[in-house]
PDB file of C-alpha atoms and ligand atoms in Angstrom:
ATOM      1  CA  UNK J 141      -8.728  -7.787   7.731  1.00 89.00           C
ATOM      2  CA  UNK J 142     -11.746  -6.201   6.053  1.00 93.00           C
ATOM      3  CA  UNK J 143     -11.859  -2.528   5.135  1.00 94.00           C
ATOM      4  CA  UNK J 144     -13.804  -0.455   7.690  1.00 94.00           C
ATOM      5  CA  UNK J 145     -17.491   0.006   6.769  1.00 94.00           C
ATOM      6  CA  UNK J 146     -17.099   3.769   7.027  1.00 96.00           C
ATOM      7  CA  UNK J 147     -13.967   4.005   4.856  1.00 97.00           C
ATOM      8  CA  UNK J 148     -15.936   6.252   2.464  1.00 98.00           C
ATOM      9  CA  UNK J 149     -17.610   9.365   3.818  1.00 98.00           C
ATOM     10  CA  UNK J 150     -19.692   9.430   0.636  1.00 98.00           C
ATOM     11  CA  UNK J 151     -20.190   7.107  -2.328  1.00 98.00           C
ATOM     12  CA  UNK J 152     -20.022   9.154  -5.522  1.00 98.00           C
ATOM     13  CA  UNK J 153     -20.530   6.563  -8.291  1.00 98.00           C
ATOM     14  CA  UNK J 154     -21.726   2.979  -8.073  1.00 98.00           C
ATOM     15  CA  UNK J 155     -20.437   0.108 -10.193  1.00 98.00           C
ATOM     16  CA  UNK J 156     -23.640   0.138 -12.287  1.00 98.00           C
ATOM     17  CA  UNK J 157     -23.302   3.861 -12.981  1.00 98.00           C
ATOM     18  CA  UNK J 158     -19.652   3.463 -13.978  1.00 98.00           C
ATOM     19  CA  UNK J 159     -20.405   0.559 -16.324  1.00 98.00           C
ATOM     20  CA  UNK J 160     -23.131   2.595 -18.059  1.00 98.00           C
ATOM     21  CA  UNK J 161     -20.720   5.517 -18.356  1.00 98.00           C
ATOM     22  CA  UNK J 162     -18.020   3.232 -19.808  1.00 98.00           C
ATOM     23  CA  UNK J 163     -20.510   2.028 -22.415  1.00 98.00           C
ATOM     24  CA  UNK J 164     -21.493   5.586 -23.338  1.00 98.00           C
ATOM     25  CA  UNK J 165     -17.838   6.650 -23.724  1.00 98.00           C
ATOM     26  CA  UNK J 166     -16.967   3.483 -25.692  1.00 98.00           C
ATOM     27  CA  UNK J 167     -19.734   4.260 -28.182  1.00 98.00           C
ATOM     28  CA  UNK J 168     -18.195   7.689 -28.833  1.00 98.00           C
ATOM     29  CA  UNK J 169     -14.737   6.160 -29.179  1.00 98.00           C
ATOM     30  CA  UNK J 170     -16.070   3.516 -31.610  1.00 98.00           C
ATOM     31  CA  UNK J 171     -17.532   6.253 -33.794  1.00 98.00           C
ATOM     32  CA  UNK J 172     -14.494   8.569 -33.630  1.00 98.00           C
ATOM     33  CA  UNK J 173     -11.767   5.964 -34.269  1.00 98.00           C
ATOM     34  CA  UNK J 174     -13.439   3.555 -36.695  1.00 98.00           C
ATOM     35  CA  UNK J 175     -10.935   2.684 -39.454  1.00 98.00           C
ATOM     36  CA  UNK J 176      -8.019   4.352 -37.655  1.00 98.00           C
ATOM     37  CA  UNK J 177      -4.790   2.734 -36.350  1.00 98.00           C
ATOM     38  CA  UNK J 178      -5.840   2.896 -32.719  1.00 98.00           C
ATOM     39  CA  UNK J 179      -3.746   1.884 -29.710  1.00 98.00           C
ATOM     40  CA  UNK J 180      -5.532   2.125 -26.360  1.00 98.00           C
ATOM     41  CA  UNK J 181      -3.066   2.547 -23.502  1.00 97.00           C
ATOM     42  CA  UNK J 182      -4.075   1.651 -19.956  1.00 96.00           C
ATOM     43  CA  UNK J 183      -2.108   3.444 -17.228  1.00 95.00           C
ATOM     44  CA  UNK J 184      -1.268   1.152 -14.319  1.00 93.00           C
ATOM     45  CA  UNK J 185      -2.460   0.677 -11.788  1.00 94.00           C
ATOM     46  CA  UNK J 186      -5.434   2.961 -11.179  1.00 96.00           C
ATOM     47  CA  UNK J 187      -7.093   2.770 -14.590  1.00 97.00           C
ATOM     48  CA  UNK J 188      -7.301  -1.034 -14.804  1.00 97.00           C
ATOM     49  CA  UNK J 189     -10.865  -1.408 -13.499  1.00 98.00           C
ATOM     50  CA  UNK J 190     -12.342   1.321 -15.723  1.00 98.00           C
ATOM     51  CA  UNK J 191     -10.206   0.124 -18.660  1.00 98.00           C
ATOM     52  CA  UNK J 192     -11.658  -3.396 -18.383  1.00 98.00           C
ATOM     53  CA  UNK J 193     -15.213  -2.014 -18.425  1.00 98.00           C
ATOM     54  CA  UNK J 194     -14.501   0.321 -21.320  1.00 98.00           C
ATOM     55  CA  UNK J 195     -12.812  -2.337 -23.463  1.00 98.00           C
ATOM     56  CA  UNK J 196     -15.851  -4.635 -23.266  1.00 98.00           C
ATOM     57  CA  UNK J 197     -17.781  -2.062 -25.286  1.00 98.00           C
ATOM     58  CA  UNK J 198     -15.055  -1.080 -27.764  1.00 98.00           C
ATOM     59  CA  UNK J 199     -15.982  -2.901 -30.957  1.00 98.00           C
ATOM     60  CA  UNK J 200     -13.438  -1.520 -33.423  1.00 98.00           C
ATOM     61  CA  UNK J 201     -10.024  -2.917 -34.310  1.00 98.00           C
ATOM     62  CA  UNK J 202      -7.363  -1.729 -31.840  1.00 98.00           C
ATOM     63  CA  UNK J 203      -4.231  -2.713 -29.956  1.00 97.00           C
ATOM     64  CA  UNK J 204      -4.076  -2.533 -26.188  1.00 96.00           C
ATOM     65  CA  UNK J 205      -0.982  -1.686 -24.175  1.00 95.00           C
ATOM     66  CA  UNK J 206      -0.135  -1.082 -20.517  1.00 94.00           C
ATOM     67  CA  UNK J 207       2.225   1.471 -19.046  1.00 92.00           C
ATOM     68  CA  UNK J 208       3.107   2.498 -15.530  1.00 90.00           C
ATOM     69  CA  UNK J 209       2.791   6.202 -14.803  1.00 81.00           C
ATOM     70  CA  UNK J 210       3.325   7.197 -11.191  1.00 74.00           C
ATOM     71  CA  UNK J 211       2.990  10.539  -9.502  1.00 67.00           C
ATOM     72  CA  UNK J 212       1.701   9.877  -5.973  1.00 55.00           C
ATOM     73  CA  UNK J 213       4.310   8.380  -3.643  1.00 56.00           C
ATOM     74  CA  UNK J 214       3.711   6.706  -0.263  1.00 57.00           C
ATOM     75  CA  UNK J 215       1.009   7.808   2.127  1.00 58.00           C
ATOM     76  CA  UNK J 216       0.507  11.280   0.783  1.00 55.00           C
ATOM     77  CA  UNK J 217      -2.516  12.724  -0.970  1.00 55.00           C
ATOM     78  CA  UNK J 218      -0.464  15.345  -2.808  1.00 54.00           C
ATOM     79  CA  UNK J 219       0.887  14.961  -6.337  1.00 53.00           C
ATOM     80  CA  UNK J 220       4.611  14.890  -6.859  1.00 54.00           C
ATOM     81  CA  UNK J 221       5.460  16.826 -10.004  1.00 60.00           C
ATOM     82  CA  UNK J 222       8.127  14.330 -11.011  1.00 72.00           C
ATOM     83  CA  UNK J 223       6.053  11.825 -13.005  1.00 77.00           C
ATOM     84  CA  UNK J 224       7.734   8.471 -13.689  1.00 76.00           C
ATOM     85  CA  UNK J 225       6.826   6.506 -16.822  1.00 80.00           C
ATOM     86  CA  UNK J 226       7.807   2.939 -17.675  1.00 78.00           C
ATOM     87  CA  UNK J 227       7.116   0.279 -20.345  1.00 74.00           C
ATOM     88  CA  UNK J 228       6.497   2.804 -23.130  1.00 68.00           C
ATOM     89  CA  UNK J 229       9.453   1.544 -25.159  1.00 67.00           C
ATOM     90  CA  UNK J 230       7.855  -1.814 -25.919  1.00 81.00           C
ATOM     91  CA  UNK J 231       5.211  -0.885 -28.472  1.00 91.00           C
ATOM     92  CA  UNK J 232       4.811   0.973 -31.758  1.00 94.00           C
ATOM     93  CA  UNK J 233       3.840   4.625 -31.382  1.00 94.00           C
ATOM     94  CA  UNK J 234       4.715   6.068 -34.795  1.00 97.00           C
ATOM     95  CA  UNK J 235       1.638   6.860 -36.920  1.00 98.00           C
ATOM     96  CA  UNK J 236      -0.692   5.310 -34.325  1.00 98.00           C
ATOM     97  CA  UNK J 237      -3.682   7.113 -32.803  1.00 98.00           C
ATOM     98  CA  UNK J 238      -3.011   6.807 -29.089  1.00 98.00           C
ATOM     99  CA  UNK J 239      -5.857   6.881 -26.578  1.00 98.00           C
ATOM    100  CA  UNK J 240      -4.666   6.922 -22.969  1.00 98.00           C
ATOM    101  CA  UNK J 241      -7.104   5.522 -20.413  1.00 98.00           C
ATOM    102  CA  UNK J 242      -6.902   7.093 -16.954  1.00 98.00           C
ATOM    103  CA  UNK J 243      -8.844   6.647 -13.741  1.00 98.00           C
ATOM    104  CA  UNK J 244      -8.361  10.318 -12.881  1.00 97.00           C
ATOM    105  CA  UNK J 245      -6.859  13.491 -14.323  1.00 97.00           C
ATOM    106  CA  UNK J 246      -5.875  15.701 -11.412  1.00 95.00           C
ATOM    107  CA  UNK J 247      -3.025  18.203 -11.905  1.00 93.00           C
ATOM    108  CA  UNK J 248      -2.737  16.867 -15.471  1.00 94.00           C
ATOM    109  CA  UNK J 249       1.015  16.354 -15.069  1.00 91.00           C
ATOM    110  CA  UNK J 250       0.864  12.614 -15.820  1.00 92.00           C
ATOM    111  CA  UNK J 251      -1.090  13.133 -19.036  1.00 94.00           C
ATOM    112  CA  UNK J 252       1.088  16.066 -19.984  1.00 93.00           C
ATOM    113  CA  UNK J 253       4.223  13.900 -19.702  1.00 89.00           C
ATOM    114  CA  UNK J 254       2.579  11.074 -21.639  1.00 92.00           C
ATOM    115  CA  UNK J 255       1.324  13.413 -24.392  1.00 94.00           C
ATOM    116  CA  UNK J 256       4.842  14.828 -24.693  1.00 91.00           C
ATOM    117  CA  UNK J 257       6.338  11.346 -24.917  1.00 88.00           C
ATOM    118  CA  UNK J 258       3.895  10.033 -27.549  1.00 93.00           C
ATOM    119  CA  UNK J 259       4.170  13.193 -29.662  1.00 95.00           C
ATOM    120  CA  UNK J 260       7.972  13.022 -29.518  1.00 92.00           C
ATOM    121  CA  UNK J 261       7.709   9.495 -30.928  1.00 92.00           C
ATOM    122  CA  UNK J 262       5.504  10.662 -33.814  1.00 97.00           C
ATOM    123  CA  UNK J 263       2.099   9.321 -32.879  1.00 97.00           C
ATOM    124  CA  UNK J 264      -0.671  10.285 -35.316  1.00 98.00           C
ATOM    125  CA  UNK J 265      -2.704  11.704 -32.426  1.00 98.00           C
ATOM    126  CA  UNK J 266      -2.931  11.419 -28.649  1.00 98.00           C
ATOM    127  CA  UNK J 267      -5.980  11.884 -26.435  1.00 98.00           C
ATOM    128  CA  UNK J 268      -7.183  10.768 -23.039  1.00 98.00           C
ATOM    129  CA  UNK J 269     -10.290   8.974 -21.807  1.00 98.00           C
ATOM    130  CA  UNK J 270     -10.675   9.338 -18.061  1.00 98.00           C
ATOM    131  CA  UNK J 271     -13.251   8.090 -15.615  1.00 98.00           C
ATOM    132  CA  UNK J 272     -12.817  11.132 -13.359  1.00 98.00           C
ATOM    133  CA  UNK J 273     -11.629  14.687 -13.935  1.00 98.00           C
ATOM    134  CA  UNK J 274     -10.697  17.214 -11.228  1.00 98.00           C
ATOM    135  CA  UNK J 275     -10.361  20.398 -13.302  1.00 97.00           C
ATOM    136  CA  UNK J 276     -10.004  22.642 -10.235  1.00 97.00           C
ATOM    137  CA  UNK J 277      -6.561  21.097  -9.546  1.00 94.00           C
ATOM    138  CA  UNK J 278      -5.135  21.473 -13.044  1.00 96.00           C
ATOM    139  CA  UNK J 279      -1.563  22.777 -13.349  1.00 93.00           C
ATOM    140  CA  UNK J 280      -1.248  22.303 -17.133  1.00 94.00           C
ATOM    141  CA  UNK J 281      -3.620  22.697 -20.076  1.00 95.00           C
ATOM    142  CA  UNK J 282      -4.854  19.111 -20.408  1.00 95.00           C
ATOM    143  CA  UNK J 283      -8.517  18.700 -21.418  1.00 96.00           C
ATOM    144  CA  UNK J 284      -9.666  15.053 -21.568  1.00 98.00           C
ATOM    145  CA  UNK J 285     -11.414  14.305 -24.867  1.00 98.00           C
ATOM    146  CA  UNK J 286     -13.550  11.691 -23.093  1.00 98.00           C
ATOM    147  CA  UNK J 287     -14.533  12.170 -19.461  1.00 98.00           C
ATOM    148  CA  UNK J 288     -16.862  10.147 -17.255  1.00 98.00           C
ATOM    149  CA  UNK J 289     -17.424  12.551 -14.386  1.00 98.00           C
ATOM    150  CA  UNK J 290     -16.069  15.914 -13.239  1.00 98.00           C
ATOM    151  CA  UNK J 291     -15.510  15.896  -9.481  1.00 98.00           C
ATOM    152  CA  UNK J 292     -14.745  18.432  -6.746  1.00 97.00           C
ATOM    153  CA  UNK J 293     -11.348  18.613  -5.035  1.00 97.00           C
ATOM    154  CA  UNK J 294     -11.867  15.607  -2.735  1.00 96.00           C
ATOM    155  CA  UNK J 295      -9.580  12.590  -2.258  1.00 97.00           C
ATOM    156  CA  UNK J 296     -11.396   9.673  -3.868  1.00 98.00           C
ATOM    157  CA  UNK J 297     -10.781   5.935  -3.594  1.00 98.00           C
ATOM    158  CA  UNK J 298     -12.199   2.734  -5.055  1.00 98.00           C
ATOM    159  CA  UNK J 299     -12.601   1.318  -8.562  1.00 98.00           C
ATOM    160  CA  UNK J 300      -8.820   1.347  -9.039  1.00 98.00           C
ATOM    161  CA  UNK J 301      -8.094   4.505  -7.064  1.00 98.00           C
ATOM    162  CA  UNK J 302      -5.950   4.001  -3.985  1.00 97.00           C
ATOM    163  CA  UNK J 303      -4.841   5.607  -0.780  1.00 97.00           C
ATOM    164  CA  UNK J 304      -1.356   4.334   0.057  1.00 95.00           C
ATOM    165  CA  UNK J 305      -1.992   1.321  -2.269  1.00 95.00           C
ATOM    166  CA  UNK J 306      -5.160   0.194  -0.442  1.00 97.00           C
ATOM    167  CA  UNK J 307      -8.856   0.373  -1.384  1.00 98.00           C
ATOM    168  CA  UNK J 308      -8.414  -0.100  -5.158  1.00 98.00           C
ATOM    169  CA  UNK J 309     -10.729  -3.123  -5.105  1.00 98.00           C
ATOM    170  CA  UNK J 310     -13.769  -1.382  -3.628  1.00 98.00           C
ATOM    171  CA  UNK J 311     -16.396  -1.690  -6.397  1.00 98.00           C
ATOM    172  CA  UNK J 312     -17.486   1.969  -6.401  1.00 98.00           C
ATOM    173  CA  UNK J 313     -15.888   5.436  -6.267  1.00 98.00           C
ATOM    174  CA  UNK J 314     -16.210   7.457  -3.082  1.00 98.00           C
ATOM    175  CA  UNK J 315     -14.637  10.134  -0.921  1.00 98.00           C
ATOM    176  CA  UNK J 316     -12.237   8.758   1.677  1.00 98.00           C
ATOM    177  CA  UNK J 317     -13.277   9.312   5.279  1.00 97.00           C
ATOM    178  CA  UNK J 318     -10.760  11.842   6.607  1.00 95.00           C
ATOM    179  CA  UNK J 319     -10.244   9.877   9.805  1.00 95.00           C
ATOM    180  CA  UNK J 320      -8.333   7.234   7.815  1.00 95.00           C
ATOM    181  CA  UNK J 321      -5.874   9.702   6.261  1.00 92.00           C
TER     182      UNK J 321
HETATM  183  C1  LIG F 104      -2.796   8.569 -10.456  1.00 90.65           C
HETATM  184  C2  LIG F 104      -3.805   8.365 -11.574  1.00 90.65           C
HETATM  185  C3  LIG F 104      -3.233   9.173 -12.708  1.00 90.65           C
HETATM  186  C4  LIG F 104      -2.500  10.301 -12.007  1.00 90.65           C
HETATM  187  C5  LIG F 104      -3.310  11.560 -12.088  1.00 90.65           C
HETATM  188  O1  LIG F 104      -1.768   7.652 -10.639  1.00 90.65           O
HETATM  189  O2  LIG F 104      -3.933   7.001 -11.905  1.00 90.65           O
HETATM  190  O3  LIG F 104      -2.337   8.420 -13.491  1.00 90.65           O
HETATM  191  O4  LIG F 104      -2.328   9.906 -10.636  1.00 90.65           O
HETATM  192  O5  LIG F 104      -2.698  12.615 -11.399  1.00 90.65           O
HETATM  193  P1  LIG F 104      -2.127  13.900 -12.103  1.00 90.65           P
HETATM  194  O6  LIG F 104      -3.140  14.376 -13.104  1.00 90.65           O
HETATM  195  O7  LIG F 104      -1.971  14.858 -10.951  1.00 90.65           O
HETATM  196  O8  LIG F 104      -0.823  13.577 -12.738  1.00 90.65           O
HETATM  197  P2  LIG F 104      -0.719   7.263  -9.473  1.00 90.65           P
HETATM  198  O9  LIG F 104       0.538   7.995  -9.732  1.00 90.65           O
HETATM  199  O10 LIG F 104      -1.364   7.453  -8.143  1.00 90.65           O
HETATM  200  O11 LIG F 104      -0.438   5.742  -9.756  1.00 90.65           O
HETATM  201  P3  LIG F 104      -1.477   4.524  -9.658  1.00 90.65           P
HETATM  202  O12 LIG F 104      -2.370   4.617 -10.878  1.00 90.65           O
HETATM  203  O13 LIG F 104      -0.622   3.308  -9.670  1.00 90.65           O
HETATM  204  O14 LIG F 104      -2.269   4.698  -8.378  1.00 90.65           O
END
């Protein structure tokens, strides 16, 4: 069954715009981390699309890793404060510069937990590169070092972002039509 044509009430960013933004952010990352022991960490599942775009333009030596960080549960659009993290035990953190790649920073609780975890395991530094930032919803003092777009407090889907696990594979970011919530 195809997604309804009106699943988005508004398209915010097209694939072309996002790819250009990924290139722009990658150029900054290349300059900032050149010569450093960089590990770029993709958070599953939402960040995978943006991560793939970003990585095509990263041209410095780095490791890539994947972790699962979950805050939204089931068919709710609210964040659950109890963030779950998995797969972080399987790679070297000590003395590495960690760059977390996110699709969205919302309350900031996921990043906050991840920052805490990486710092506890003696990373050299930890920062975040996010496609989208919703600063109006922040509950903790996380400021993404690299940010594609700041957005209003709307529920967005597409380009990795889901509603109840659907719509991740829509090739643009847009606001979900409220009639489907
Ligand atoms: C989303 C998103 C971020 C997090 C941001 O992940 O990918 O990791 O929520 O929200 P926060 O700033 O309020 O913590 P989600 O838990 O929905 O998992 P998913 O990536 O698998 O969709």
